[in-house]
Short mmCIF file of N, CA and C in Angstrom, two decimals:
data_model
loop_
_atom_site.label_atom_id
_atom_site.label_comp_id
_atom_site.label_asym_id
_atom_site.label_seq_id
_atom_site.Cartn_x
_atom_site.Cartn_y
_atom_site.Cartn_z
N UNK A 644 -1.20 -11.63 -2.22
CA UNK A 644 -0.84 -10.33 -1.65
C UNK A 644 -0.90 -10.41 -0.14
N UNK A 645 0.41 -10.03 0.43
CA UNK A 645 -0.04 -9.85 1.70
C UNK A 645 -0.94 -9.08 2.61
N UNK A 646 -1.74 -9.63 3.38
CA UNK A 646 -2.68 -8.61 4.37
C UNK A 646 -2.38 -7.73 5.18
N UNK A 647 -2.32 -6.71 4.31
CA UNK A 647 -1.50 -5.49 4.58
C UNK A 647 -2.35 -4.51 5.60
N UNK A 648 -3.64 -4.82 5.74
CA UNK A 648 -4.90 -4.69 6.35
C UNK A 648 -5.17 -4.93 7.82
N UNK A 649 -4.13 -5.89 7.87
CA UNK A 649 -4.33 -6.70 8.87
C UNK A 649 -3.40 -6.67 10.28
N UNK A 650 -1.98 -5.87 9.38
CA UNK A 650 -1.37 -5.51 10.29
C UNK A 650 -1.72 -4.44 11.17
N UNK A 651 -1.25 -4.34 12.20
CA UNK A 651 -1.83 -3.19 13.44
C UNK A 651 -1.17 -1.99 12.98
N UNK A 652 0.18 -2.34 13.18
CA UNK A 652 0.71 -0.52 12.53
C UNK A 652 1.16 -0.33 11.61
N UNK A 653 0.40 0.95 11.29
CA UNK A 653 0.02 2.03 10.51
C UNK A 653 1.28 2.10 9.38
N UNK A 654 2.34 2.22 10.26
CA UNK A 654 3.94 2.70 9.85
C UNK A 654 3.99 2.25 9.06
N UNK A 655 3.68 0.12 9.38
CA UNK A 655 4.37 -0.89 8.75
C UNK A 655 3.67 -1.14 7.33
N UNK A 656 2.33 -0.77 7.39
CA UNK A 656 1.91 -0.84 6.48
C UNK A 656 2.01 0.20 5.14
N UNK A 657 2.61 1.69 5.94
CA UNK A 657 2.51 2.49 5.31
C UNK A 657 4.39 2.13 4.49
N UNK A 658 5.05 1.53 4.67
CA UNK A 658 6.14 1.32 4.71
C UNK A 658 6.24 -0.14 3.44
N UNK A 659 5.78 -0.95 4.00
CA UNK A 659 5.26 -2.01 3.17
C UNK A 659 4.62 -1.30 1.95
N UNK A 660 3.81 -0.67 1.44
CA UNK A 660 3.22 -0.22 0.75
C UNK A 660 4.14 0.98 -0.13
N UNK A 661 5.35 1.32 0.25
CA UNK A 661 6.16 1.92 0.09
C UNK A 661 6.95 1.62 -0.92
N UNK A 662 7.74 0.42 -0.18
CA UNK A 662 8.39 -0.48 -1.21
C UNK A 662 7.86 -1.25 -2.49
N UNK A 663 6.20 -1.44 -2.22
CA UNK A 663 6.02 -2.13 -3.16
C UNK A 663 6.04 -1.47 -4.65
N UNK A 664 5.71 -0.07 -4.42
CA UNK A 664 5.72 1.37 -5.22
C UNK A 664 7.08 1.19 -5.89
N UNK A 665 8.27 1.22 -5.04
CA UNK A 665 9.52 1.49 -5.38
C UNK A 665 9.77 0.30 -6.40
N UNK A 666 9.27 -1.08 -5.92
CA UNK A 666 9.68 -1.56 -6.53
C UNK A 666 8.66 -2.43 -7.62
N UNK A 667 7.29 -1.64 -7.85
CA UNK A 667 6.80 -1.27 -9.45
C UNK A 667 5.70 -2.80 -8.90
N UNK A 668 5.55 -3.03 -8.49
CA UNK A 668 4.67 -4.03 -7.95
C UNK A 668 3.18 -4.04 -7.26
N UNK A 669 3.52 -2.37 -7.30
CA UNK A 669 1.99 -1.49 -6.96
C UNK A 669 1.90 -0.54 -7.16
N UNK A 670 0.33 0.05 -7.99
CA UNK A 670 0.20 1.69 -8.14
C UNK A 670 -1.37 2.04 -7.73
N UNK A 671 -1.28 3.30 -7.42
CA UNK A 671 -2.40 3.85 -7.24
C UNK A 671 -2.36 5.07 -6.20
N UNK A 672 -2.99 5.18 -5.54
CA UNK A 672 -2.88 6.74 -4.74
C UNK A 672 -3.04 6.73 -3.63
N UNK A 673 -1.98 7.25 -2.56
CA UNK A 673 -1.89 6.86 -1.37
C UNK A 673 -1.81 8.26 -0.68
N UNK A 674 -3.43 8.31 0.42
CA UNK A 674 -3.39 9.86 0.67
C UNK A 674 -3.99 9.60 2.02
N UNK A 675 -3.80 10.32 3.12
CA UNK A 675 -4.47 10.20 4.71
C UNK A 675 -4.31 8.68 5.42
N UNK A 676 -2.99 7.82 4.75
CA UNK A 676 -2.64 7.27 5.39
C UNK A 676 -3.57 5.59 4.97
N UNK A 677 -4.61 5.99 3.63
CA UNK A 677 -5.07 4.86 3.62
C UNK A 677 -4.94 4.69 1.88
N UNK A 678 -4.60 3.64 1.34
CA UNK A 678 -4.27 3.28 0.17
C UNK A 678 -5.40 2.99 -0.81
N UNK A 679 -5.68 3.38 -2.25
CA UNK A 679 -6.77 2.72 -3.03
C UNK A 679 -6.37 2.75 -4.11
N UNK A 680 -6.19 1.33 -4.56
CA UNK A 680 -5.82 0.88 -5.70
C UNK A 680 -6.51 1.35 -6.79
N UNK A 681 -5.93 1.25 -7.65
CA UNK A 681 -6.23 1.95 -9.20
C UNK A 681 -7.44 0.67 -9.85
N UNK A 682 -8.31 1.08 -9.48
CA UNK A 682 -9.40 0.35 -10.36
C UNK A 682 -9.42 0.43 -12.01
N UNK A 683 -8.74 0.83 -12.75
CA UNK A 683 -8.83 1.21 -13.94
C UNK A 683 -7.96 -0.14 -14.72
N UNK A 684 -6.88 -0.81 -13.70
CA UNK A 684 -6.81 -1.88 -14.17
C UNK A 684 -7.69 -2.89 -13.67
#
């Protein structure tokens, strides 16, 4: 997975994290700009 963490902006990450949604490769709940994966898997 890329270090999505690691990048400086916000955007890119928020953007990155975007696509990965769209394209079913990530879920969980994305609220105030900071992401947390679904522990349930």
């Amino acid at each position: 997975m890329a270090d999505l963490y690691e990048v400086g902006s916000q955007s890119t990450v928020r953007q990155a994290i975007t696509i990965l949604i769209e394209t079913g490769e990530l879920y969980g709940h994305q609220g105030l700009g900071v992401f947390v994966p679904d522990a349930a898997e």
